[in-house]
Short mmCIF file of C-alpha atoms and ligand atoms in Angstrom, two decimals:
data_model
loop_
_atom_site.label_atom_id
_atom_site.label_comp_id
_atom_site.label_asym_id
_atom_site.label_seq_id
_atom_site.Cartn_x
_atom_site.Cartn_y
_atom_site.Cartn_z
CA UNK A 786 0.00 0.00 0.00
CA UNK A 787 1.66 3.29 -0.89
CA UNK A 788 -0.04 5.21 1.35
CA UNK A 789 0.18 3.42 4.45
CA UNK A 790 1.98 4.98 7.11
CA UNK A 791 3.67 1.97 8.39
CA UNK A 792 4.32 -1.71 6.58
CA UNK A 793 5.60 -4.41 8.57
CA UNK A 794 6.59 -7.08 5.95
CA UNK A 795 7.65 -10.66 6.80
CA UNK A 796 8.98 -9.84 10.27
CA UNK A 797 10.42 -12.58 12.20
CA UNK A 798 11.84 -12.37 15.75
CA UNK A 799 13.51 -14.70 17.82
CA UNK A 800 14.55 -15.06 21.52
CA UNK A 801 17.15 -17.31 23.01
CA UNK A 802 15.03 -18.92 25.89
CA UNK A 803 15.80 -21.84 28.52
CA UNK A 804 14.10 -23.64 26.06
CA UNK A 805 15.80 -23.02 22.97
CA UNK A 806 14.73 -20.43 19.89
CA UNK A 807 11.56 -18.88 20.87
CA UNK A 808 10.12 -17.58 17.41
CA UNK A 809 7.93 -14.83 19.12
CA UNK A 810 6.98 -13.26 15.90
CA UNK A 811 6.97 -15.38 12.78
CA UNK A 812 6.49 -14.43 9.22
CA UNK A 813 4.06 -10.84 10.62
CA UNK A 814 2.69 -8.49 7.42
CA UNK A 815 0.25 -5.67 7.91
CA UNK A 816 -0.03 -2.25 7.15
CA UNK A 817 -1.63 0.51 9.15
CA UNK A 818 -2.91 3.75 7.40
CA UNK A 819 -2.48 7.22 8.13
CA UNK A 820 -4.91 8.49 10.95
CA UNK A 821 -6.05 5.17 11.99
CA UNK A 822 -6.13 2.96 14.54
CA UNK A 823 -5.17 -0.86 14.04
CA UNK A 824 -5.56 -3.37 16.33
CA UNK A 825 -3.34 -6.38 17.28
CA UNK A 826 -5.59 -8.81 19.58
CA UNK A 827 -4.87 -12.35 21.37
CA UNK A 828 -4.03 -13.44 24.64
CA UNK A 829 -0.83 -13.56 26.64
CA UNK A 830 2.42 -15.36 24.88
CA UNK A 831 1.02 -14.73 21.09
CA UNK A 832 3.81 -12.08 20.56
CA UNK A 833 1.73 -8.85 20.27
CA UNK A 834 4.72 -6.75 22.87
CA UNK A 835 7.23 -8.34 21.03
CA UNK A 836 6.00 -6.93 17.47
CA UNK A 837 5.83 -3.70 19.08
CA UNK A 838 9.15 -3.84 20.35
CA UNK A 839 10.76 -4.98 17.29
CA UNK A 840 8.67 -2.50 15.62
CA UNK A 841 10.64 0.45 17.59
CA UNK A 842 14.15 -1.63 18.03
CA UNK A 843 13.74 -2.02 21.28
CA UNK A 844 13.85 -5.73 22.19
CA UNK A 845 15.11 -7.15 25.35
CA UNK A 846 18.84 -8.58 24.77
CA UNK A 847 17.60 -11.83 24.35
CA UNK A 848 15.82 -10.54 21.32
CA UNK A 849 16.73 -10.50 17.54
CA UNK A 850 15.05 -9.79 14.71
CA UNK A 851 15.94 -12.36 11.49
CA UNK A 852 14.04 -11.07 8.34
CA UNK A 853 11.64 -8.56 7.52
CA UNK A 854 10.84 -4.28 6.73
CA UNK A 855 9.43 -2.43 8.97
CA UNK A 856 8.99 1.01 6.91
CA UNK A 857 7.67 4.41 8.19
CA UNK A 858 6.64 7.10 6.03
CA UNK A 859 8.97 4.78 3.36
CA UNK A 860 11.98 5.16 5.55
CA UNK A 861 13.09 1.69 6.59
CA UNK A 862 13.80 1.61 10.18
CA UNK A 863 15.14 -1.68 10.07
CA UNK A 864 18.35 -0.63 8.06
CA UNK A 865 18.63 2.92 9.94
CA UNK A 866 21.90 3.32 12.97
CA UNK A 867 20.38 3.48 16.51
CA UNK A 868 20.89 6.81 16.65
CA UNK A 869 18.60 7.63 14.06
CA UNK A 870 16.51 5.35 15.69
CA UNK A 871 16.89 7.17 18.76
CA UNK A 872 15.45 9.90 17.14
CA UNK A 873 12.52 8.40 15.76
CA UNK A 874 11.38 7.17 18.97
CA UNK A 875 9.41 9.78 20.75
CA UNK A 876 9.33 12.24 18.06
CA UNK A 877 7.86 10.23 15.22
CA UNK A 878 6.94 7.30 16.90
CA UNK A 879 5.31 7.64 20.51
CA UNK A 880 5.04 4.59 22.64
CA UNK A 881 3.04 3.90 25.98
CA UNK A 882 3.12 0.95 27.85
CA UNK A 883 0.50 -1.41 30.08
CA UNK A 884 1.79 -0.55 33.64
CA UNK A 885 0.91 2.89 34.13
CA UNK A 886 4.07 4.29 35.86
CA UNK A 887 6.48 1.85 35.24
CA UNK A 888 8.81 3.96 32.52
CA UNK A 889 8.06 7.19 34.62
CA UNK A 890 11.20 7.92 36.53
CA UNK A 891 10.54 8.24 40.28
CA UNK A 892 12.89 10.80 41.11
CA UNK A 893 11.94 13.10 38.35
CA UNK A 894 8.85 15.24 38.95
CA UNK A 895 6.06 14.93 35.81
CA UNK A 896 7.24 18.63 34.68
CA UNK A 897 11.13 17.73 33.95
CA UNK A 898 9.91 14.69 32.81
CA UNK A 899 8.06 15.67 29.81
CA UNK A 900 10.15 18.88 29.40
CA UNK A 901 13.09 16.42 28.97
CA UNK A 902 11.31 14.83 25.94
CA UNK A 903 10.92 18.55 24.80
CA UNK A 904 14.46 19.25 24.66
CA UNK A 905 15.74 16.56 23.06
CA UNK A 906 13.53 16.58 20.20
CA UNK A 907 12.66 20.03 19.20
CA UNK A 908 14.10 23.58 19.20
CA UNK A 909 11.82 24.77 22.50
CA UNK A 910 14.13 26.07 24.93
CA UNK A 911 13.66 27.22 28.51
CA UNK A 912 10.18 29.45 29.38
CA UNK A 913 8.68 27.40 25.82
CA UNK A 914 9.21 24.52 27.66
CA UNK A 915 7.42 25.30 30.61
CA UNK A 916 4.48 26.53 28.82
CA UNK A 917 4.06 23.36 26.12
CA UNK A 918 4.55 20.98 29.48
CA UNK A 919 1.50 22.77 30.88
CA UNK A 920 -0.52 22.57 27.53
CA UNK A 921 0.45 18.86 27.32
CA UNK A 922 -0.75 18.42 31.24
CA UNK A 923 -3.85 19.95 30.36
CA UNK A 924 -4.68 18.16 26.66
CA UNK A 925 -4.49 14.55 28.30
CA UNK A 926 -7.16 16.27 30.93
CA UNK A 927 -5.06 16.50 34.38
CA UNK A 928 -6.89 18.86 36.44
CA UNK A 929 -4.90 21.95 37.56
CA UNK A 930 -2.01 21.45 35.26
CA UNK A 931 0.49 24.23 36.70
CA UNK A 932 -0.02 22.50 39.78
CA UNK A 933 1.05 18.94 38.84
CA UNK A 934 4.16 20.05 36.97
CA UNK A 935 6.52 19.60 40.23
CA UNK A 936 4.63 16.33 41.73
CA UNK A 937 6.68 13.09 41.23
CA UNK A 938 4.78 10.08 39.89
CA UNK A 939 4.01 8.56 43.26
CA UNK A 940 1.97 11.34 44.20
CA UNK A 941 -0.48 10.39 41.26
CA UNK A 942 -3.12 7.89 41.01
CA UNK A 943 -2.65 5.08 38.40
CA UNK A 944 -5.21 6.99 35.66
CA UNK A 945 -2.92 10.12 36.27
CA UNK A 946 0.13 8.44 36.04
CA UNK A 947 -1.46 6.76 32.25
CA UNK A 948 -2.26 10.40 31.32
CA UNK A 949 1.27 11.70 32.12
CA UNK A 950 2.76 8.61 30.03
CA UNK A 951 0.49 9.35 27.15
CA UNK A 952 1.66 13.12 27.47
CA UNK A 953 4.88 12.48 27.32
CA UNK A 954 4.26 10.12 23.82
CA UNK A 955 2.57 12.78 22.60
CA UNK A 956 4.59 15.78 23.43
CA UNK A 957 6.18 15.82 19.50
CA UNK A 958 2.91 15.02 17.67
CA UNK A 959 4.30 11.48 16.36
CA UNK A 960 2.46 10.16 13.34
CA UNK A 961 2.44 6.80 14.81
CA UNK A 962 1.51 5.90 18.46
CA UNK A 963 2.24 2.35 19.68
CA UNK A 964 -0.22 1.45 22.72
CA UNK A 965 1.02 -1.68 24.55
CA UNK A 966 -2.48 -2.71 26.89
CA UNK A 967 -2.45 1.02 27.93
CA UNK A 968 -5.55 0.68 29.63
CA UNK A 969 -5.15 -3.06 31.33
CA UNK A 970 -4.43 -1.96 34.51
CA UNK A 971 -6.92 0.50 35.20
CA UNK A 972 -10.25 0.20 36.55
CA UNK A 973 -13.21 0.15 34.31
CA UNK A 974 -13.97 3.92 34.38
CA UNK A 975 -11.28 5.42 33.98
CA UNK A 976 -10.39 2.80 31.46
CA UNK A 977 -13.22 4.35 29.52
CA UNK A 978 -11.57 7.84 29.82
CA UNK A 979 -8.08 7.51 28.85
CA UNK A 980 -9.20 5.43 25.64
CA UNK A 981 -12.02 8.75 24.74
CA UNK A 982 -8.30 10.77 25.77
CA UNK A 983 -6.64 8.75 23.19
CA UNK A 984 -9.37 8.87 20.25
CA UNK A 985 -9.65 12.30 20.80
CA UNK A 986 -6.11 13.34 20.23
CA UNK A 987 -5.81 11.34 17.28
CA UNK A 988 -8.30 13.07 15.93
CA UNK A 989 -6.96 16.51 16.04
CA UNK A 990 -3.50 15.18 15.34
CA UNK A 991 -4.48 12.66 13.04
CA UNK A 992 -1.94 10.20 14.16
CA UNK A 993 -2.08 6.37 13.88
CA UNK A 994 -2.44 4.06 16.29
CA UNK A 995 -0.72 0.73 16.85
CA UNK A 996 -3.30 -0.70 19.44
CA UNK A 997 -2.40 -4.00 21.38
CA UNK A 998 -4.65 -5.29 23.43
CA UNK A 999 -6.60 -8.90 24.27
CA UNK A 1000 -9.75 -7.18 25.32
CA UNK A 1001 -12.36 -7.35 22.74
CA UNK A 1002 -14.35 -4.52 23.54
CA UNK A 1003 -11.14 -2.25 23.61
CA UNK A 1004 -11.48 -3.30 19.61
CA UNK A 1005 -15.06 -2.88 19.42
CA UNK A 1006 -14.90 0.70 20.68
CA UNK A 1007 -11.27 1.84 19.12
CA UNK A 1008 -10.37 0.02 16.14
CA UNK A 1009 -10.86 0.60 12.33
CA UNK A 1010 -8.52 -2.59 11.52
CA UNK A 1011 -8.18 -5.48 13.15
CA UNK A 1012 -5.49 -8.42 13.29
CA UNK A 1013 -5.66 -11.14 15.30
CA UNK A 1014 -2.32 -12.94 16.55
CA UNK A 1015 -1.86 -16.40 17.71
CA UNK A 1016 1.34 -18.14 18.33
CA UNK A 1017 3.30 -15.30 16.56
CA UNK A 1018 1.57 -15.48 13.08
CA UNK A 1019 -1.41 -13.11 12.28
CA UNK A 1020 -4.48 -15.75 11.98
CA UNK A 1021 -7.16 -13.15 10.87
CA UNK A 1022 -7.09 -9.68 9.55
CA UNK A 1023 -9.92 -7.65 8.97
CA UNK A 1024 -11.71 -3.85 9.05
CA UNK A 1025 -13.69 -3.66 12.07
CA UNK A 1026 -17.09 -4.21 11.14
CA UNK A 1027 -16.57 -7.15 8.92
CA UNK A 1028 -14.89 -8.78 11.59
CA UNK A 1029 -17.58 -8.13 14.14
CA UNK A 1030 -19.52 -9.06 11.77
CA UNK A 1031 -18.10 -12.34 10.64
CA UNK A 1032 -15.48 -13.59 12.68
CA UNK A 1033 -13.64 -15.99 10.34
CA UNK A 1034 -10.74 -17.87 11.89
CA UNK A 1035 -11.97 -20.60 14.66
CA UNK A 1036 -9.53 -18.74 17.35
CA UNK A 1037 -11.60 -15.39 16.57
CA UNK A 1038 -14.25 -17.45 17.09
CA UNK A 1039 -13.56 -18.54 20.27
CA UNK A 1040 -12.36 -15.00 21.24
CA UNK A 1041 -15.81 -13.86 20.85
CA UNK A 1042 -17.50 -16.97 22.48
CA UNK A 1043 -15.02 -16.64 25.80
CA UNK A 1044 -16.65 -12.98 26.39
CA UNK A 1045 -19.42 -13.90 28.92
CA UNK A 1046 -20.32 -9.79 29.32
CA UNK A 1047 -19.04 -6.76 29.14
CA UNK A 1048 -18.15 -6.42 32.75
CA UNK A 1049 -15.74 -9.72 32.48
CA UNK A 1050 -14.48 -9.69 29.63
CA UNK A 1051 -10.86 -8.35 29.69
CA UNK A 1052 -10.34 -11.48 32.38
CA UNK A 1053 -12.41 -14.17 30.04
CA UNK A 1054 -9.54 -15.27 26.92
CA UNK A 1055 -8.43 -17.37 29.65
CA UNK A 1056 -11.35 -19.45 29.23
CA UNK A 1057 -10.14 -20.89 25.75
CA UNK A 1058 -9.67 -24.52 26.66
CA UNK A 1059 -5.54 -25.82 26.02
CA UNK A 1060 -2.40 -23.27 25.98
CA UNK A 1061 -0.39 -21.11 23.32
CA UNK A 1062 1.72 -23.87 21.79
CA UNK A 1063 5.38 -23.74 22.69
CA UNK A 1064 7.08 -21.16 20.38
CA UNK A 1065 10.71 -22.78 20.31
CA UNK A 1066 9.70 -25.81 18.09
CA UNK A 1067 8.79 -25.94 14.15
CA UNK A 1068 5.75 -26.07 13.35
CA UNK A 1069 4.20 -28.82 10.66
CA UNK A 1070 0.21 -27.80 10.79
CA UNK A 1071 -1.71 -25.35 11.80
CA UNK A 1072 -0.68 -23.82 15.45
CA UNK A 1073 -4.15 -23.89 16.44
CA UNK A 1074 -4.54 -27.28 15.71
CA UNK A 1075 -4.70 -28.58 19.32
CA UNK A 1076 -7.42 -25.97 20.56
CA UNK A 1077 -9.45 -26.04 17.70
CA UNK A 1078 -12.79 -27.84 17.36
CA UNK A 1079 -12.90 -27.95 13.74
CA UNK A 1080 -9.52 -29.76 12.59
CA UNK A 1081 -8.64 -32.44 10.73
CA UNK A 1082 -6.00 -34.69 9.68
CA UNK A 1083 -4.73 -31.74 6.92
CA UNK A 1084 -4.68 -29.36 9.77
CA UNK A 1085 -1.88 -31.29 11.51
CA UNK A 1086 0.32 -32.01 8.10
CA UNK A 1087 -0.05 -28.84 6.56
CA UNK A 1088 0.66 -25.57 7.43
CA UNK A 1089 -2.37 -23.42 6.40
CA UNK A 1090 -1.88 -20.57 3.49
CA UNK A 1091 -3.21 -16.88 4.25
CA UNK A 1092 -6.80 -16.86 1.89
CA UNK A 1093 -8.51 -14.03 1.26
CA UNK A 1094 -12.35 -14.49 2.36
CA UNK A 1095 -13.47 -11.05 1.36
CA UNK A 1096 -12.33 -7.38 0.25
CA UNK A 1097 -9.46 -6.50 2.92
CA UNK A 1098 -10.28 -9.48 4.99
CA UNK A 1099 -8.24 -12.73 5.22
CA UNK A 1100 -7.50 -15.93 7.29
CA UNK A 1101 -4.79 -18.50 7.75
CA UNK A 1102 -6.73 -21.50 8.13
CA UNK A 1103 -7.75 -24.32 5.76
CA UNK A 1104 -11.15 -24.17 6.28
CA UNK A 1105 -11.67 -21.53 3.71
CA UNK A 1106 -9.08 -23.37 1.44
CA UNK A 1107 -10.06 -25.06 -1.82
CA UNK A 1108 -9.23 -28.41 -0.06
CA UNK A 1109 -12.05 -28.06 2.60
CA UNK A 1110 -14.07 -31.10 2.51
CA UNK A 1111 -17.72 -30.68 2.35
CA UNK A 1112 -19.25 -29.39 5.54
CA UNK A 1113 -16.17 -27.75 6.51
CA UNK A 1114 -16.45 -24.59 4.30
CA UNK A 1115 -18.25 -21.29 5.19
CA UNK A 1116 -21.10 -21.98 3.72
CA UNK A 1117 -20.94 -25.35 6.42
CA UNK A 1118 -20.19 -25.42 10.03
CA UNK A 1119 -18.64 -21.81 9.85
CA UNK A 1120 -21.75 -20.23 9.68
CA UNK A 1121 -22.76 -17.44 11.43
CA UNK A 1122 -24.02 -17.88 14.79
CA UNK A 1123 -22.72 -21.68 15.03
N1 ATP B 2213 12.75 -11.68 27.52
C1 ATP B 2213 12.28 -12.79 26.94
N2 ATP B 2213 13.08 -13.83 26.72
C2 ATP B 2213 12.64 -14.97 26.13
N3 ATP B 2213 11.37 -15.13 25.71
C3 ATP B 2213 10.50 -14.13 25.91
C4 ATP B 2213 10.91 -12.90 26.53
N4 ATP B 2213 9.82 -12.08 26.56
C5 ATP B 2213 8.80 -12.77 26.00
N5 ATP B 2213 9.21 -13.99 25.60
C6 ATP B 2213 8.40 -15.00 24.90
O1 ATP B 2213 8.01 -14.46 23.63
C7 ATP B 2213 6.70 -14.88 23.30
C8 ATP B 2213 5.84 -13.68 22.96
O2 ATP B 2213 5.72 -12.85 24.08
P1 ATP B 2213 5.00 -11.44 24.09
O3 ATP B 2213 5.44 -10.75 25.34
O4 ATP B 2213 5.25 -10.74 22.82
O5 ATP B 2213 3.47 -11.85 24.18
P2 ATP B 2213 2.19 -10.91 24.31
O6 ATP B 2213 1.27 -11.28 23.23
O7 ATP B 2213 2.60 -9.50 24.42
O8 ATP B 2213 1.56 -11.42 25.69
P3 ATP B 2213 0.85 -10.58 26.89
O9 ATP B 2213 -0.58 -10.42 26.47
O10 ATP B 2213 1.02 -11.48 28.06
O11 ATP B 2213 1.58 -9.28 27.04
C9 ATP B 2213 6.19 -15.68 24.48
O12 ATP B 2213 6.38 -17.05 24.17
C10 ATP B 2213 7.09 -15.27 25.61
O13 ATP B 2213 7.24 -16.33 26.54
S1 SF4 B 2214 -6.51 -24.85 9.82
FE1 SF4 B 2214 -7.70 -26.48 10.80
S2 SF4 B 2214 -6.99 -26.53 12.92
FE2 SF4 B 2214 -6.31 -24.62 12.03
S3 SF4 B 2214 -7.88 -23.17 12.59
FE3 SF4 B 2214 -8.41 -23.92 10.55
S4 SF4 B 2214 -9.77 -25.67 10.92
FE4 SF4 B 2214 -8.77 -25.21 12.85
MG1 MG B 2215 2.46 -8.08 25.91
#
């Protein structure tokens, strides 16, 4: 896509693990468009953090990536020296992270904090400074912003703390914002708030969003694409409504069948029955294989092929292959509602 302000294309990462290669991401392609907000779901182990952190070069030492682009704006950031890279985090690409507070710094008040990111990525000096950190206090909605500026984080609440993080991504207008679970740890309401906080700023800055999250209705209410991740490989890929609409893949599926109600459901992926499959062997079928209620003996030999099922939606499973036998295919057991 020529427009798109970020490709990924065929990125693979490993980590060296007690037990062995762990191919965390494996073969990901997607592309998110300018002033949108894409969405990575599935639950814990499917690699989501560590395509965001491969993403923005930041992978723990353990960590390396072995093929793929990863292009912004063109530019591939794959190929560029870490100190370019250094300057495309925070000021072209803003990042915020699950644990509300964790990549504060305690002995920094809020002010210097965000001030810092000021100064080392564009040309406001010294009374500027002051004044943007106020204007950034105030945009992500912190009450009395003059007065917060000399607080240190463990004078704020957890939502407060989020809102400072998500300031400080923010403070250079990045085109792209990557949200790791930004909203996991907070409680339901203010949950709510910092994710109107978040559509609300991409709006007037009409950034994109990288959203990761396991929580269904965080999709539902943010996302214009969605891709679905299981055991490192994207499974299904859709626009929102079609995949509301008509979840494809049978791990969708069973996403959407593990949300009890709304009040549960960022607790209920647990629910799916069996585990992640261990990602430091090769795989010879499908990944789901073991969880899934519709395999059969090709879904264990063969490894399923990405089809297209409609107009910017696609699955990797062979159900919606030419090979399906009869019963299998969408127009079979896959139906809607089954
Ligand atoms: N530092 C590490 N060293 C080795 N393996 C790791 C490391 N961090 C994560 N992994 C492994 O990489 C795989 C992908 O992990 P990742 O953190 O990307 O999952 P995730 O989808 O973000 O899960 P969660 O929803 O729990 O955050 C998992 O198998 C995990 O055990
Ligand atoms: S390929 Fe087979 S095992 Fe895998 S999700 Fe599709 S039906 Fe299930
Ligand atoms: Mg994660």
């Amino acid at each position: 896509m020529a427009n798109a302000l970020l490709e990924v294309e065929n990125l693979s990462t490993w980590l060296a693990a007690n037990e062995g290669t762990v191919r965390a991401v494996d073969g990901l392609s997607f592309s998110i468009e300018r002033g949108e907000t894409f969405a990575l779901l599935g639950e814990s182990g499917s690699g989501k953090s560590m395509t965001a952190l491969s993403i923005t070069r930041l992978l723990p030492d353990a960590g390396r990536i072995m093929s793929g682009a990863v292009r912004l704006e063109g530019e591939e950031l794959l190929a560029l020296p870490e100190a370019a890279m250094r300057r495309v985090r925070g000021r072209r690409i803003g990042m915020i992270f699950q644990e509300p507070g964790s990549s504060l710094n305690p002995v920094m008040t809020v002010g210097a904090q965000i001030a810092e990111v000021l100064e080392r990525h564009t040309a406001l000096r010294g009374g500027e400074v002051n004044v943007r950190v106020v204007e950034l206090l105030n945009e992500v909605g912190i009450p009395d912003p003059a007065g917060h500026v000399h607080e240190y984080p463990f004078q704020l609440s957890g939502g407060m703390k989020q809102r400072v993080m998500i300031a400080i991504a923010l403070a250079c207008e990045p085109s792209l914002l990557i949200a790791d679970e930004p909203t996991t740890a907070l409680d339901v309401t203010i949950q709510a708030q910092v994710l109107d906080l978040l559509r609300s700023l991409q709006k007037r800055m009409g950034m994109s969003i990288l959203l990761i999250t396991h929580d269904l209705g965080v999709v539902a209410e943010m996302a214009h694409h969605v891709a679905v991740m299981y055991a490192g490989e994207i499974v299904e890929m859709a626009p929102r409504e079609a995949f509301f609409r008509n979840p494809s893949h049978p791990y969708s599926r069973k996403l959407f069948a593990s949300v009890p109600n709304r009040q549960a459901r960022d607790k209920s992926l647990a629910v799916i029955r069996g585990m992640v499959p261990s990602l430091a062997g090769e795989f010879h079928g499908c990944r789901f294989a073991d969880r899934c209620d519709y395999a059969w003996d090709r879904c264990r030999d063969v490894i399923p092929a990405w089809v297209p099922i409609a107009e910017g939606h696609g699955a990797r499973c062979h159900l919606y292959g030419a090979d399906a036998p009869q019963g299998k295919d969408e127009g079979g057991r896959m139906k809607d509602g089954d």
